[in-house]
Amino acid sequence: MCYNAAQLTHKILKDAQRLNASPEEIDSLEKKWDNLKSHAQNYYHISGFSHQKIIAFYQENESLNLDLFQWGIIPNWAKTEKDAKDIQSKTVNVRGETMQEKASFKNSAINNRCIIPLSGFFEHHAKNGKTIPHYIWDKKH
């Protein structure tokens, strides 16, 4: 997962339509969005390590829903708030090939998946000893 990205809030409901949400789901999402949009922000360059709250779609009772979430996983076996924050900082990035093998990710990878509607993401490349971010986006959206 890329952990430097952009999320522009005006595109959230368009993304729901691209996910083939039903008209009833779109109505429900619009109401939910009206309640959330005062708390949501446009992010032109956000790092997963900052743990900002961003919009994500998730499945609930067979319907598409949306809410604000923080990037990172806090497993149910974290005993203290300090342990939870430490684990959250270490679980920003995961490889899709191994996430179901890792204790920190296994339950979420199987049962708690979500879609993070991003306007684009940054892929970093090294050139002449410097790291240069390249912004990747879909021109159609």
PDB file of C-alpha atoms in Angstrom:
ATOM      1  CA  MET A   1       0.000   0.000   0.000  1.00  0.00           C
ATOM      2  CA  CYS A   2       1.239   3.443  -0.835  1.00  0.00           C
ATOM      3  CA  TYR A   3       1.327   5.601   2.252  1.00  0.00           C
ATOM      4  CA  ASN A   4       1.700   9.022   0.614  1.00  0.00           C
ATOM      5  CA  ALA A   5      -1.498   9.986  -1.140  1.00  0.00           C
ATOM      6  CA  ALA A   6      -4.081  12.649  -1.928  1.00  0.00           C
ATOM      7  CA  GLN A   7      -7.776  12.529  -1.073  1.00  0.00           C
ATOM      8  CA  LEU A   8     -10.064  15.227  -2.435  1.00  0.00           C
ATOM      9  CA  THR A   9     -13.390  15.091  -0.664  1.00  0.00           C
ATOM     10  CA  HIS A  10     -15.574  16.332  -3.539  1.00  0.00           C
ATOM     11  CA  LYS A  11     -14.913  13.051  -5.366  1.00  0.00           C
ATOM     12  CA  ILE A  12     -16.091  10.728  -2.580  1.00  0.00           C
ATOM     13  CA  LEU A  13     -19.666  10.149  -3.841  1.00  0.00           C
ATOM     14  CA  LYS A  14     -18.429   9.767  -7.436  1.00  0.00           C
ATOM     15  CA  ASP A  15     -16.206   6.974  -6.143  1.00  0.00           C
ATOM     16  CA  ALA A  16     -19.248   5.302  -4.562  1.00  0.00           C
ATOM     17  CA  GLN A  17     -20.932   5.312  -7.970  1.00  0.00           C
ATOM     18  CA  ARG A  18     -17.822   3.746  -9.511  1.00  0.00           C
ATOM     19  CA  LEU A  19     -18.112   1.001  -6.872  1.00  0.00           C
ATOM     20  CA  ASN A  20     -21.564   0.224  -8.304  1.00  0.00           C
ATOM     21  CA  ALA A  21     -23.419   1.323  -5.200  1.00  0.00           C
ATOM     22  CA  SER A  22     -27.171   0.950  -5.521  1.00  0.00           C
ATOM     23  CA  PRO A  23     -29.403   4.071  -5.609  1.00  0.00           C
ATOM     24  CA  GLU A  24     -30.459   3.298  -2.020  1.00  0.00           C
ATOM     25  CA  GLU A  25     -26.816   3.045  -0.944  1.00  0.00           C
ATOM     26  CA  ILE A  26     -26.009   6.328  -2.700  1.00  0.00           C
ATOM     27  CA  ASP A  27     -28.892   8.043  -0.817  1.00  0.00           C
ATOM     28  CA  SER A  28     -27.644   6.617   2.475  1.00  0.00           C
ATOM     29  CA  LEU A  29     -24.039   7.598   1.672  1.00  0.00           C
ATOM     30  CA  GLU A  30     -25.134  11.159   0.776  1.00  0.00           C
ATOM     31  CA  LYS A  31     -26.778  11.517   4.204  1.00  0.00           C
ATOM     32  CA  LYS A  32     -23.734  10.077   5.934  1.00  0.00           C
ATOM     33  CA  TRP A  33     -21.463  12.341   3.844  1.00  0.00           C
ATOM     34  CA  ASP A  34     -23.505  15.426   4.873  1.00  0.00           C
ATOM     35  CA  ASN A  35     -22.740  14.562   8.518  1.00  0.00           C
ATOM     36  CA  LEU A  36     -19.044  13.813   7.881  1.00  0.00           C
ATOM     37  CA  LYS A  37     -17.963  16.492   5.426  1.00  0.00           C
ATOM     38  CA  SER A  38     -17.483  19.150   8.081  1.00  0.00           C
ATOM     39  CA  HIS A  39     -14.886  16.842   9.688  1.00  0.00           C
ATOM     40  CA  ALA A  40     -13.260  15.723   6.425  1.00  0.00           C
ATOM     41  CA  GLN A  41     -10.474  17.630   4.745  1.00  0.00           C
ATOM     42  CA  ASN A  42      -8.912  17.786   1.329  1.00  0.00           C
ATOM     43  CA  TYR A  43      -5.464  16.283   1.488  1.00  0.00           C
ATOM     44  CA  TYR A  44      -3.120  17.103  -1.340  1.00  0.00           C
ATOM     45  CA  HIS A  45      -0.215  15.201   0.191  1.00  0.00           C
ATOM     46  CA  ILE A  46      -0.848  13.046   3.226  1.00  0.00           C
ATOM     47  CA  SER A  47       1.456  10.527   4.830  1.00  0.00           C
ATOM     48  CA  GLY A  48       0.091   7.392   6.432  1.00  0.00           C
ATOM     49  CA  PHE A  49       2.528   7.992   9.284  1.00  0.00           C
ATOM     50  CA  SER A  50       0.645  11.177  10.272  1.00  0.00           C
ATOM     51  CA  HIS A  51      -2.471   9.077  11.078  1.00  0.00           C
ATOM     52  CA  GLN A  52      -4.877  11.738   9.818  1.00  0.00           C
ATOM     53  CA  LYS A  53      -8.529  10.787   9.634  1.00  0.00           C
ATOM     54  CA  ILE A  54      -9.517  10.024   6.051  1.00  0.00           C
ATOM     55  CA  ILE A  55     -12.691   8.765   4.374  1.00  0.00           C
ATOM     56  CA  ALA A  56     -12.989   5.047   3.642  1.00  0.00           C
ATOM     57  CA  PHE A  57     -15.794   2.850   2.316  1.00  0.00           C
ATOM     58  CA  TYR A  58     -16.612  -0.365   4.139  1.00  0.00           C
ATOM     59  CA  GLN A  59     -19.228  -3.090   3.982  1.00  0.00           C
ATOM     60  CA  GLU A  60     -21.792  -3.217   6.785  1.00  0.00           C
ATOM     61  CA  ASN A  61     -24.806  -5.524   6.760  1.00  0.00           C
ATOM     62  CA  GLU A  62     -24.397  -6.110   3.016  1.00  0.00           C
ATOM     63  CA  SER A  63     -24.453  -2.339   2.290  1.00  0.00           C
ATOM     64  CA  LEU A  64     -21.742   0.102   1.345  1.00  0.00           C
ATOM     65  CA  ASN A  65     -21.033   2.649   4.079  1.00  0.00           C
ATOM     66  CA  LEU A  66     -18.432   5.351   4.711  1.00  0.00           C
ATOM     67  CA  ASP A  67     -16.741   6.913   7.697  1.00  0.00           C
ATOM     68  CA  LEU A  68     -13.545   8.609   8.830  1.00  0.00           C
ATOM     69  CA  PHE A  69     -10.708   6.254   9.744  1.00  0.00           C
ATOM     70  CA  GLN A  70      -7.079   6.549  10.784  1.00  0.00           C
ATOM     71  CA  TRP A  71      -4.415   4.811   8.738  1.00  0.00           C
ATOM     72  CA  GLY A  72      -2.779   1.888  10.538  1.00  0.00           C
ATOM     73  CA  ILE A  73      -3.977  -1.166  12.396  1.00  0.00           C
ATOM     74  CA  ILE A  74      -4.414  -1.579  16.121  1.00  0.00           C
ATOM     75  CA  PRO A  75      -4.820  -5.317  16.773  1.00  0.00           C
ATOM     76  CA  ASN A  76      -7.214  -6.486  19.472  1.00  0.00           C
ATOM     77  CA  TRP A  77      -4.330  -7.939  21.481  1.00  0.00           C
ATOM     78  CA  ALA A  78      -2.754  -4.503  22.146  1.00  0.00           C
ATOM     79  CA  LYS A  79      -2.966  -4.125  25.930  1.00  0.00           C
ATOM     80  CA  THR A  80      -2.251  -0.432  26.525  1.00  0.00           C
ATOM     81  CA  GLU A  81      -2.747   2.807  24.605  1.00  0.00           C
ATOM     82  CA  LYS A  82       1.053   3.137  24.325  1.00  0.00           C
ATOM     83  CA  ASP A  83       1.261  -0.381  22.793  1.00  0.00           C
ATOM     84  CA  ALA A  84      -1.600   0.487  20.420  1.00  0.00           C
ATOM     85  CA  LYS A  85       0.102   3.694  19.187  1.00  0.00           C
ATOM     86  CA  ASP A  86       3.419   1.872  18.765  1.00  0.00           C
ATOM     87  CA  ILE A  87       1.816  -0.949  16.755  1.00  0.00           C
ATOM     88  CA  GLN A  88      -0.228   1.530  14.679  1.00  0.00           C
ATOM     89  CA  SER A  89       2.978   3.313  13.634  1.00  0.00           C
ATOM     90  CA  LYS A  90       4.531   0.009  12.591  1.00  0.00           C
ATOM     91  CA  THR A  91       1.523  -1.213  10.608  1.00  0.00           C
ATOM     92  CA  VAL A  92       1.160   1.565   8.054  1.00  0.00           C
ATOM     93  CA  ASN A  93       2.439  -0.499   5.163  1.00  0.00           C
ATOM     94  CA  VAL A  94       1.892  -4.192   4.418  1.00  0.00           C
ATOM     95  CA  ARG A  95       2.636  -6.511   1.534  1.00  0.00           C
ATOM     96  CA  GLY A  96      -0.483  -8.025   0.002  1.00  0.00           C
ATOM     97  CA  GLU A  97       1.319 -11.342  -0.457  1.00  0.00           C
ATOM     98  CA  THR A  98       1.956 -11.827   3.274  1.00  0.00           C
ATOM     99  CA  MET A  99      -0.780  -9.896   5.098  1.00  0.00           C
ATOM    100  CA  GLN A 100      -2.837 -12.996   5.889  1.00  0.00           C
ATOM    101  CA  GLU A 101       0.225 -14.615   7.484  1.00  0.00           C
ATOM    102  CA  LYS A 102       1.036 -11.755   9.889  1.00  0.00           C
ATOM    103  CA  ALA A 103      -0.703 -11.682  13.277  1.00  0.00           C
ATOM    104  CA  SER A 104      -1.137  -7.891  13.141  1.00  0.00           C
ATOM    105  CA  PHE A 105      -2.972  -7.990   9.800  1.00  0.00           C
ATOM    106  CA  LYS A 106      -4.613 -11.394   9.510  1.00  0.00           C
ATOM    107  CA  ASN A 107      -8.015 -10.668  11.093  1.00  0.00           C
ATOM    108  CA  SER A 108      -8.403  -7.289   9.379  1.00  0.00           C
ATOM    109  CA  ALA A 109      -7.306  -8.686   6.008  1.00  0.00           C
ATOM    110  CA  ILE A 110      -9.999 -11.335   6.219  1.00  0.00           C
ATOM    111  CA  ASN A 111     -12.865  -9.586   8.057  1.00  0.00           C
ATOM    112  CA  ASN A 112     -12.404  -5.809   8.091  1.00  0.00           C
ATOM    113  CA  ARG A 113     -11.509  -4.657   4.615  1.00  0.00           C
ATOM    114  CA  CYS A 114     -12.191  -1.181   3.299  1.00  0.00           C
ATOM    115  CA  ILE A 115     -11.681   0.907   0.187  1.00  0.00           C
ATOM    116  CA  ILE A 116      -9.843   4.190   0.574  1.00  0.00           C
ATOM    117  CA  PRO A 117     -10.935   6.486  -2.264  1.00  0.00           C
ATOM    118  CA  LEU A 118      -7.808   8.394  -3.230  1.00  0.00           C
ATOM    119  CA  SER A 119      -7.425  11.067  -5.853  1.00  0.00           C
ATOM    120  CA  GLY A 120      -3.881   9.902  -6.442  1.00  0.00           C
ATOM    121  CA  PHE A 121      -0.748   8.639  -4.730  1.00  0.00           C
ATOM    122  CA  PHE A 122       2.939   9.381  -4.647  1.00  0.00           C
ATOM    123  CA  GLU A 123       5.503   6.871  -5.821  1.00  0.00           C
ATOM    124  CA  HIS A 124       9.020   7.777  -4.706  1.00  0.00           C
ATOM    125  CA  HIS A 125      12.054   7.207  -6.906  1.00  0.00           C
ATOM    126  CA  ALA A 126      15.721   7.739  -6.092  1.00  0.00           C
ATOM    127  CA  LYS A 127      17.705   9.897  -8.501  1.00  0.00           C
ATOM    128  CA  ASN A 128      21.207  11.242  -7.927  1.00  0.00           C
ATOM    129  CA  GLY A 129      21.037  10.404  -4.225  1.00  0.00           C
ATOM    130  CA  LYS A 130      17.712  12.206  -3.711  1.00  0.00           C
ATOM    131  CA  THR A 131      14.217  10.806  -3.305  1.00  0.00           C
ATOM    132  CA  ILE A 132      11.769  12.409  -5.722  1.00  0.00           C
ATOM    133  CA  PRO A 133       7.992  11.946  -5.329  1.00  0.00           C
ATOM    134  CA  HIS A 134       6.024  11.326  -8.539  1.00  0.00           C
ATOM    135  CA  TYR A 135       2.264  11.900  -8.345  1.00  0.00           C
ATOM    136  CA  ILE A 136       0.126   9.201 -10.007  1.00  0.00           C
ATOM    137  CA  TRP A 137      -3.573   9.842 -10.785  1.00  0.00           C
ATOM    138  CA  ASP A 138      -6.287   8.889 -13.213  1.00  0.00           C
ATOM    139  CA  LYS A 139      -6.887  11.754 -15.649  1.00  0.00           C
ATOM    140  CA  LYS A 140     -10.484  10.597 -16.214  1.00  0.00           C
ATOM    141  CA  HIS A 141     -11.529  11.391 -12.651  1.00  0.00           C
TER     142      HIS A 141
END
